[in-house]
Short mmCIF file of C-alpha atoms in Angstrom, two decimals:
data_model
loop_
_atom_site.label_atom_id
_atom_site.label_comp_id
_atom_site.label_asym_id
_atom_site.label_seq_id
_atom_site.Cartn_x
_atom_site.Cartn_y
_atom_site.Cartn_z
CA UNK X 1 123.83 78.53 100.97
CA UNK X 2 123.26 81.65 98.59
CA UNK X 3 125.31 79.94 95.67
CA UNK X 4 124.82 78.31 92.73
CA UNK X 5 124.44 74.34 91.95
CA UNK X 6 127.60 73.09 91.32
CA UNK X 7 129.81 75.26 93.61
CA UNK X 8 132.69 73.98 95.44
CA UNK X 9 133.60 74.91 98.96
CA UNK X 10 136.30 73.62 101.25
CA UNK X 11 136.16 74.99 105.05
CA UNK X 12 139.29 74.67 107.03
CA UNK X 13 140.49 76.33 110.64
CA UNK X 14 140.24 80.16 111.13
CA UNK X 15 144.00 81.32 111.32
CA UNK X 16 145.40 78.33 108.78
CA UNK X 17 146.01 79.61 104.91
CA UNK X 18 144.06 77.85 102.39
CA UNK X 19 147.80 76.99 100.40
CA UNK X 20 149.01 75.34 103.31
CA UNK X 21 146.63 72.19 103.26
CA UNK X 22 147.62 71.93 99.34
CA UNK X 23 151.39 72.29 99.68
CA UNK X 24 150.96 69.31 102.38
CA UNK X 25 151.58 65.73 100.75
CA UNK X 26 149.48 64.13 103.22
CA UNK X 27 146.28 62.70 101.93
CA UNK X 28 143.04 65.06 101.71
CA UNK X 29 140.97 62.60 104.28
CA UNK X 30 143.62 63.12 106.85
CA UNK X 31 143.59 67.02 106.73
CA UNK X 32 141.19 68.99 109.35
CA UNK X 33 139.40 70.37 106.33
CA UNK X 34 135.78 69.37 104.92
CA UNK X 35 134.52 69.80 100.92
CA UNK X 36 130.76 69.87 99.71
CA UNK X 37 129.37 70.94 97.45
CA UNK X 38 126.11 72.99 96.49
CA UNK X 39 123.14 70.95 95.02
CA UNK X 40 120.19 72.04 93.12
CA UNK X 41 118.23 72.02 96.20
CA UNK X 42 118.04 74.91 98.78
CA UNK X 43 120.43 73.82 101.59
CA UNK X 44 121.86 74.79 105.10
CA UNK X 45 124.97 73.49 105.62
CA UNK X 46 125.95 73.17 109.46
CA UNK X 47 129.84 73.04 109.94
CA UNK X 48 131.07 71.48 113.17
CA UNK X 49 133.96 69.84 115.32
CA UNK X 50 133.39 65.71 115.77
CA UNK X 51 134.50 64.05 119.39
CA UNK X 52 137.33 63.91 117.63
CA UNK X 53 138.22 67.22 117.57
CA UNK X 54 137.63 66.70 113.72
CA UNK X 55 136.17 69.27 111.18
CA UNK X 56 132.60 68.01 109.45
CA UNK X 57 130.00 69.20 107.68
CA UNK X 58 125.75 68.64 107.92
CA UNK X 59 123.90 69.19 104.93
CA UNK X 60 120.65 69.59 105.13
CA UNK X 61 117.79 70.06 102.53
CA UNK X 62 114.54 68.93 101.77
CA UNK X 63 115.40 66.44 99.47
CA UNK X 64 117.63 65.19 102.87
CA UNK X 65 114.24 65.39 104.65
CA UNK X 66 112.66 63.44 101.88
CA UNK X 67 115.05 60.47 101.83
CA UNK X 68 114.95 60.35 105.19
CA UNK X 69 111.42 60.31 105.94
CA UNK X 70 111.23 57.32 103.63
CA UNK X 71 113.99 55.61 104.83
CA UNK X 72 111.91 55.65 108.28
CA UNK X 73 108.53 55.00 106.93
CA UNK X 74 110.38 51.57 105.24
CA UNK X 75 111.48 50.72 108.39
CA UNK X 76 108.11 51.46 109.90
CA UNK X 77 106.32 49.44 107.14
CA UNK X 78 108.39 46.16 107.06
CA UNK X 79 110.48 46.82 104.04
CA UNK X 80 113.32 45.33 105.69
CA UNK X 81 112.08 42.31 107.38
CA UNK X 82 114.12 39.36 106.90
CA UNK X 83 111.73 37.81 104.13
CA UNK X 84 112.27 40.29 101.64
CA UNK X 85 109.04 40.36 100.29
CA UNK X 86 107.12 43.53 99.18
CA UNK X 87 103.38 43.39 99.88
CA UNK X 88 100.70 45.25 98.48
CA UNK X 89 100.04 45.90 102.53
CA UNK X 90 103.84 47.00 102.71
CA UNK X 91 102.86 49.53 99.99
CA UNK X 92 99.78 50.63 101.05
CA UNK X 93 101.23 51.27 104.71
CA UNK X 94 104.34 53.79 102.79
CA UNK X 95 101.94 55.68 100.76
CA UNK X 96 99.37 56.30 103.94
CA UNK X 97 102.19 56.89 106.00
CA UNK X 98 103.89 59.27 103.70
CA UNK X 99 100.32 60.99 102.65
CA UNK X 100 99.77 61.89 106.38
CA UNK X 101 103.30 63.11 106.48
CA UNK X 102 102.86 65.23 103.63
CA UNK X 103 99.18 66.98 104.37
CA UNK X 104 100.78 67.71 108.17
CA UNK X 105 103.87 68.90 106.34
CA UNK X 106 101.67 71.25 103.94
CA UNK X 107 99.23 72.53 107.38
CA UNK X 108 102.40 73.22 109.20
CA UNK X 109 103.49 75.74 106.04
CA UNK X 110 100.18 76.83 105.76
CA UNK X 111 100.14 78.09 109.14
CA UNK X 112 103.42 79.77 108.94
CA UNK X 113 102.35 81.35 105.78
CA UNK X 114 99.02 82.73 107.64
CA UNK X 115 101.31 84.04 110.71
CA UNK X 116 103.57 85.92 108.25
CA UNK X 117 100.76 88.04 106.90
CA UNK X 118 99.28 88.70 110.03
CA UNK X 119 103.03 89.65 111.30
CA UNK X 120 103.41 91.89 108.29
CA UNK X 121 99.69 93.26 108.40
CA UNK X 122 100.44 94.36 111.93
CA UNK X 123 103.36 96.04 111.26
CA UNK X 124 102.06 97.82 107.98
CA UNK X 125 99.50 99.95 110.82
CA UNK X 126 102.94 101.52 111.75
CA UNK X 127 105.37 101.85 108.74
CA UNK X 128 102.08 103.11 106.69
CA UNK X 129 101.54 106.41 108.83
CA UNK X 130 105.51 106.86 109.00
CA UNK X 131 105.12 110.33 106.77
CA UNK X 132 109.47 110.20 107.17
CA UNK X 133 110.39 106.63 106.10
CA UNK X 134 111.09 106.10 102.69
CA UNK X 135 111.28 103.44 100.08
CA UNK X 136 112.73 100.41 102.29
CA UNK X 137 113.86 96.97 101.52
CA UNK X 138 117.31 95.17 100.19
CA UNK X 139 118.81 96.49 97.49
CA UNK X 140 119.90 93.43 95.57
CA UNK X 141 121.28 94.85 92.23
CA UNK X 142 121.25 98.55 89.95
CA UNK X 143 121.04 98.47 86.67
CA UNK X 144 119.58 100.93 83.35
CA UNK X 145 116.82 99.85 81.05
CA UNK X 146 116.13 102.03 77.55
CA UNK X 147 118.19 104.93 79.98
CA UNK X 148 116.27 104.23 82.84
CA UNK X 149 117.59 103.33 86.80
CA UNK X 150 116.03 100.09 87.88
CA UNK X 151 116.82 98.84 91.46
CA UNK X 152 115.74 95.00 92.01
CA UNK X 153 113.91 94.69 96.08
CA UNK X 154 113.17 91.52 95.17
CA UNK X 155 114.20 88.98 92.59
CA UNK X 156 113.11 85.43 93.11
CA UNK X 157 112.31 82.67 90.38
CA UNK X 158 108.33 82.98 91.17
CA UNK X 159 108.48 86.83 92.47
CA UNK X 160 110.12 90.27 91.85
CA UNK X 161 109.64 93.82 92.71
CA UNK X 162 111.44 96.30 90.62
CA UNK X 163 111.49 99.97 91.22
CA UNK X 164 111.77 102.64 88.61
CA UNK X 165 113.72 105.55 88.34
CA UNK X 166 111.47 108.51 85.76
CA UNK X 167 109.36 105.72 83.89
CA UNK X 168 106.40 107.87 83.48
CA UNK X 169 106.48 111.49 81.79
CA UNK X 170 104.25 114.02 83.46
CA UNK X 171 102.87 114.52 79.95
CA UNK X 172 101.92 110.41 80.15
CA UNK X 173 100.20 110.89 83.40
CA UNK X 174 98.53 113.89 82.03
CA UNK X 175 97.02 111.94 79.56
CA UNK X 176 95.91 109.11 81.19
CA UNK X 177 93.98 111.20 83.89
CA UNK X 178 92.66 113.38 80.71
CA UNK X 179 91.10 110.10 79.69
CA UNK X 180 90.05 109.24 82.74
CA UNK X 181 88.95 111.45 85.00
CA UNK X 182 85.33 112.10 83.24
CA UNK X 183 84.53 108.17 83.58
CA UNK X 184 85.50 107.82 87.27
CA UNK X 185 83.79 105.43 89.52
CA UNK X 186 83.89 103.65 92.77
CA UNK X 187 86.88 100.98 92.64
CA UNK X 188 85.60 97.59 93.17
CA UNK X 189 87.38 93.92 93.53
CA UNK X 190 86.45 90.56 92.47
CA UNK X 191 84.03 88.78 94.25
CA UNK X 192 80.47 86.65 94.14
CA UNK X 193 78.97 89.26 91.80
CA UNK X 194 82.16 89.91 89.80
CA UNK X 195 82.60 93.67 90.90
CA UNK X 196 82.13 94.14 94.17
CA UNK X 197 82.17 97.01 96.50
CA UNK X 198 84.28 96.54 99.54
CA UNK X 199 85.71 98.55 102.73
CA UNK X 200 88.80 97.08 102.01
CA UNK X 201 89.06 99.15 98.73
CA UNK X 202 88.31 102.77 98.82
CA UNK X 203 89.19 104.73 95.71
CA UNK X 204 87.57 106.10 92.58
CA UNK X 205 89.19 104.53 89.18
CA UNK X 206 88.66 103.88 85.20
CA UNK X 207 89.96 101.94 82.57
CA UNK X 208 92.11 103.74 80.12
CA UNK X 209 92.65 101.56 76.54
CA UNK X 210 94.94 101.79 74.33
CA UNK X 211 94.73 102.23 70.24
CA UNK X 212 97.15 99.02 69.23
CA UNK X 213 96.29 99.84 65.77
CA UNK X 214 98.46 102.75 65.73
CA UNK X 215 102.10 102.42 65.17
CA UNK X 216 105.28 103.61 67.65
CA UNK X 217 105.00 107.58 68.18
CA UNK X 218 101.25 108.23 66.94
CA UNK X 219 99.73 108.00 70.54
CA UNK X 220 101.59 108.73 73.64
CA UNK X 221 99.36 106.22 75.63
CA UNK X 222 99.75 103.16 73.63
CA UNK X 223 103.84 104.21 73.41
CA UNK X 224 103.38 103.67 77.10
CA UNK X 225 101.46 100.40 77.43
CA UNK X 226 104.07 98.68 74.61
CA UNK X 227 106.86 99.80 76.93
CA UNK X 228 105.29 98.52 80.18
CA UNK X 229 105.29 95.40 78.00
CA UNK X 230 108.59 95.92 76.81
CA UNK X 231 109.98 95.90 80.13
CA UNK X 232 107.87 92.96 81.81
CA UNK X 233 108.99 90.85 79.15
CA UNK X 234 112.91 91.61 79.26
CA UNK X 235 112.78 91.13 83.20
CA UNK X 236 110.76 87.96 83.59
CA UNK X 237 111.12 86.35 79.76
CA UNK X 238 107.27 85.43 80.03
CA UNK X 239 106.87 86.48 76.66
CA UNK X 240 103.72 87.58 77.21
CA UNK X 241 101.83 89.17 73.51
CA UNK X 242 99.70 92.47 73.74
CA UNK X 243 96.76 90.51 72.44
CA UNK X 244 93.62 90.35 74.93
CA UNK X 245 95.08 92.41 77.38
CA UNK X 246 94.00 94.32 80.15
CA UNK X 247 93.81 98.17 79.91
CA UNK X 248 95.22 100.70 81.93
CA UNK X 249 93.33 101.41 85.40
CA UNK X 250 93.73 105.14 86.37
CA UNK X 251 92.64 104.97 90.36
CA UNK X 252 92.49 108.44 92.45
CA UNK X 253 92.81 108.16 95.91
CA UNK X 254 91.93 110.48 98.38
CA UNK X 255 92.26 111.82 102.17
CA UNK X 256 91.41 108.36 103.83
CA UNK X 257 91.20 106.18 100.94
CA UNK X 258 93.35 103.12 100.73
CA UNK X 259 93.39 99.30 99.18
CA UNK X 260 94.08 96.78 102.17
CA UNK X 261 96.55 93.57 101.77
CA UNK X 262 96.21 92.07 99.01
CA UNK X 263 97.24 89.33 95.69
CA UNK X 264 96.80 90.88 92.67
CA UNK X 265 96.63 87.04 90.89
CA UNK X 266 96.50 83.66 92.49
CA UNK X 267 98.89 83.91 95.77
CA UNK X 268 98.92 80.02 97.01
CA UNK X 269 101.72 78.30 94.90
CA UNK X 270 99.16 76.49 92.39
CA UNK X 271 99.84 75.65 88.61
CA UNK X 272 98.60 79.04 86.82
CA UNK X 273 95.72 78.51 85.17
CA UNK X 274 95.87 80.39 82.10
CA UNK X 275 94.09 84.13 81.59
CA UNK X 276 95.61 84.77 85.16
CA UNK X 277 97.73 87.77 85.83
CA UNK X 278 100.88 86.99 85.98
CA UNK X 279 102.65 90.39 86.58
CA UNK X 280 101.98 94.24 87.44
CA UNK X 281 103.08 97.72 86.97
CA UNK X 282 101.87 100.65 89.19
CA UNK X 283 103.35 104.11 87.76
CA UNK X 284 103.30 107.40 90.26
CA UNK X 285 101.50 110.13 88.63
CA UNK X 286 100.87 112.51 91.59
CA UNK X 287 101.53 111.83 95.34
CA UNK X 288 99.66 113.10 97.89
CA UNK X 289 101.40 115.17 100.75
CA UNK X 290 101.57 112.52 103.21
CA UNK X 291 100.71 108.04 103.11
CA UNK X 292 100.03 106.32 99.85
CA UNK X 293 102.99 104.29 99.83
CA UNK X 294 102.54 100.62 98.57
CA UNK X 295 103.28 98.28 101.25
CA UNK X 296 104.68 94.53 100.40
CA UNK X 297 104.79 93.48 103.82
CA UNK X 298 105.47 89.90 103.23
CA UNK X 299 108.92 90.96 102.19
CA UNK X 300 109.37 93.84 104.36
CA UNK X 301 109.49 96.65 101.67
CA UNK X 302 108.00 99.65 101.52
CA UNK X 303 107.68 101.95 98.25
CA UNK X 304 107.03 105.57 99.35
CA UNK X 305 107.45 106.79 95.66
CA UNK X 306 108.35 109.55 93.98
CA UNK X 307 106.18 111.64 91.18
CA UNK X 308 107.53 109.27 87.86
CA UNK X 309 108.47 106.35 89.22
CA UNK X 310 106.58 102.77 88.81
CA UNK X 311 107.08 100.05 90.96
CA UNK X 312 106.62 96.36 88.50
CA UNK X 313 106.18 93.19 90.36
CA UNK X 314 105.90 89.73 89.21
CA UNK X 315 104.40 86.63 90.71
CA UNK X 316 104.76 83.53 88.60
CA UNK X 317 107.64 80.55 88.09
CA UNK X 318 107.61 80.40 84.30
CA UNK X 319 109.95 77.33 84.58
CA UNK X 320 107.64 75.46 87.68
CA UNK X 321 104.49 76.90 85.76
CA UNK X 322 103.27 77.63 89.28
CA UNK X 323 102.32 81.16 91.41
CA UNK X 324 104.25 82.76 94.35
CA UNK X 325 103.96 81.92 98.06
CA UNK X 326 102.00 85.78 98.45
CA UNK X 327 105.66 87.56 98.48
CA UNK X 328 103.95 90.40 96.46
CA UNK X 329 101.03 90.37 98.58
CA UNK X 330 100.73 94.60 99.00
CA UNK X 331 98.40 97.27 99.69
CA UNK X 332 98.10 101.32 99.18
CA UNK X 333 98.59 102.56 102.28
CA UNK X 334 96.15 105.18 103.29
CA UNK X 335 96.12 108.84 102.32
CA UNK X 336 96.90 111.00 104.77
CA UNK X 337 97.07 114.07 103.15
CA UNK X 338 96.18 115.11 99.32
CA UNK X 339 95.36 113.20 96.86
CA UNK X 340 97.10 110.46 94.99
CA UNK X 341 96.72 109.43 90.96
CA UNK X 342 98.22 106.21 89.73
CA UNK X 343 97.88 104.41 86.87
CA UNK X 344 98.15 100.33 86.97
CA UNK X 345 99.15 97.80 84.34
CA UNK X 346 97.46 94.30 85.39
CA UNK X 347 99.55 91.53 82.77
CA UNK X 348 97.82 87.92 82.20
CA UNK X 349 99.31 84.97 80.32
CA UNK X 350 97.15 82.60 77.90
CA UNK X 351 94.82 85.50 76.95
CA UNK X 352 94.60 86.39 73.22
CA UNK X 353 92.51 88.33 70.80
CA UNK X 354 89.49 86.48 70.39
CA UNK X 355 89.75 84.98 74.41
CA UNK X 356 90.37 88.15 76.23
CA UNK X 357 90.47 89.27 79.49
CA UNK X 358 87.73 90.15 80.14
CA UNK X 359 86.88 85.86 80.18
CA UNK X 360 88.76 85.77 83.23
CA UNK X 361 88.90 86.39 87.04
CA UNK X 362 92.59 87.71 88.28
CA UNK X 363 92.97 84.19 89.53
CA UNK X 364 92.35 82.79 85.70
CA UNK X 365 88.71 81.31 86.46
CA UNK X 366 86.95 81.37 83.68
CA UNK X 367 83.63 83.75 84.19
CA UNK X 368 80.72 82.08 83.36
CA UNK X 369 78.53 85.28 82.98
#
C-alpha cells in the first residue's frame, strides 16, 4: 500500500457504486464489502473471494511475519503445554529459535541485496555507452527552490536523489577549476593506507576551500558552498552546521576515465557513526561529448546531465539514526568522448570546528594516523 498510516479503505465489487452499500440498512458484516486500514508498517494487502463467494482481505507485513513466527516458535518451545509453566529452558529454546530465524532472515536479505548490485552493475555496461539515453528514472514530484527547478528521482526516509535545474553559474565553475586546476592530482579512495590509488577510480581532482570568514556576496565560491548547504538542509532537515566540513573536490575526467559502483558513506543500514557523510552534491561544470553520466543503478536512474545542473543525493534516516540499504550506490560512467569537470560537495554529520573532517573515514571511523 503506497498510503499513509491511518488511511481507510473499503473494497467492494467492480460494477456496484460505493453509495449503494451505505444507502442499504442492512448491517456492514453482511455486505460483500471488506475495510482495513493502513498501519505504520509497510504492507501488501491481498484482496480475495472466500468459498463463500465472500469478499476478504490478507494483510500482510512484517510485523504479521513477526507475530507469527513467535506464535510458532511458542508452540515449538512448549509455551502452551497444559502445565503452564515458563522455564528458563522454555526461554532459552524461543530466543535460539528466534536468533537462528533472524541471522537466516538477515543472509537471505543480504543475498538479495548482493544480486541487486550485480543486476544493476551488469546493466550499467549498457545504459553507460548509450550516447542517446538521457536522464532516466521516476519522476516523483517538481518543485522550485530560491527560483530553481528541482525534480525528486528518488525520495525515501533514508535516501534521495534530487536533480537540479541551472544550480551552478558558468562563472562558479569557472572559478572552482581556476582554483583548481594548478593543484591537480591522481584521484584516490579510501583504503588501508588512507588514499589509495585504484583502477576502479581514474580521474585527476583537488580540493577547493572555501573562505567562511567572509560574509554573503564577498566570494563567489563560499556563496556557493553556503547554498549547497542551504539546500541539503531544507530537503533532508539534517541540520547539518558548516563547521568542520569537507571542501569542494574539483575532479576532471577524461577520454576513458571513470569511478566504478560505488557508496559515497556507509551503505549497509548501520547506526551512523558520527563524522560520516551523510549526503552529496555533484554540480556539472563541463560535459564531455559523449558518457560521463552518473549511474545509480540500484534504483534504475540514470543522470546524463546537462552543463549547470547538480544532481544531490542523500543516504541517511535522521529519524532511525541509521544509513541506506546502497540505493545511492552510483558511479561516473566512462568518458567516451571529451573531457568532463565536476565539482563535488561530500556533507558529514557530528563534525565540528575543532573535530573536523579530516578525523574521519567516509564511513565515520575515526583515523588513527
Amino acid at each position: 500500500l503506497n498510503s499513509f498510516p491511518g488511511h481507510k479503505f473499503v473494497v467492494f465489487p467492480e460494477g456496484v457504486t460505493l453509495t449503494h452499500y451505505f444507502k442499504n440498512d442492512r448491517r456492514n458484516q453482511e455486505l460483500d464489502l471488506v475495510y482495513f486500514t493502513k498501519s505504520e508498517w509497510d504492507e501488501t494487502v491481498t484482496i480475495s473471494r472466500s468459498k463463500e463467494g465472500k469478499l476478504v482481505h490478507n494483510t500482510k507485513s512484517i510485523q504479521t511475519d513477526v507475530r507469527n513466527e513467535i506464535n510458532d516458535q511458542i508452540d515449538n518451545c512448549g509455551f502452551k503445554s497444559s502445565d503452564g509453566i515458563i522455564t528458563e529452558k522454555k526461554l532459552d529454546c524461543l530466543v535460539e529459535n528466534l536468533a537462528k530465524k533472524n541471522i537466516k532472515n538477515a543472509q537471505e536479505l543480504s543475498k538479495s541485496r548482493n544480486m541487486l548490485q550485480k543486476v544493476g552493475d551488469s546493466l550499467r555496461k549498457y545504459t553507460c555507452v548509450d550516447t542517446n539515453l538521457n536522464t532516466t528514472g521516476t519522476l516523483l514530484w517538481q518543485s522550485k527552490w530560491e527560483g530553481k527547478e528541482t525534480k525528486a528521482l528518488l525520495d525515501d526516509k533514508d535516501a534521495k536523489i534530487i536533480l537540479i535545474d541551472d544550480y551552478i553559474s558558468r562563472d562558479e565553475c569557472d572559478a572552482l577549476i581556476d582554483s583548481a586546476v594548478s593543484k591537480l592530482h591522481a584521484a584516490t579512495v579510501n583504503g588501508p593506507t588512507g588514499n589509495d590509488l585504484v583502477y576502479e577510480r581514474r580521474a585527476k581532482n583537488s580540493g577547493v576551500p572555501p573562505k567562511l570568514h567572509l560574509k554573503e556576496g564577498e566570494d563567489i565560491i563560499t556563496d556557493l558552498y553556503r547554498r549547497t548547504f542551504r539546500f541539503m538542509n531544507f530537503h533532508t532537515g539534517y541540520d547539518l552546521s558548516l563547521e568542520g566540513q569537507e571542501n569542494f573536490t574539483v575532479i576532471k575526467y577524461e577520454k576513458g576515465d571513470e569511478y566504478m559502483p560505488h557508496c559515497d558513506g556507509d551503505c549497509t543500514g548501520s547506526v551512523l557513526k558520527n563524522g560520516g557523510r551523510v549526503a552529496t552534491m555533484v554540480m556539472y561544470c563541463r560535459m564531455p561529448e559523449a558518457g560521463g553520466g552518473t549511474s545509480f543503478s540500484s534504483v534504475n536512474t540514470i543522470i546524463n546531465a546537462k552543463e549547470g545542473q547538480a544532481a544531490f543525493f542523500s543516504y541517511y534516516d535522521k529519524d532511525e539514526n541509521r544509513m541506506d540499504y546502497g540505493k545511492t550506490r552510483h558511479s561516473g560512467c566512462p568518458v567516451l568522448a571529451g573531457t568532463k569537470w565536476i565539482a563535488t560537495l561530500w556533507m558529514r554529520k557530528g563534525v565540528t570546528a575543532n573535530d573536523k573532517f579530516i578525523n574521519f573515514d567516509p564511513d565515520g571511523r575515526r583515523r588513527t594516523v
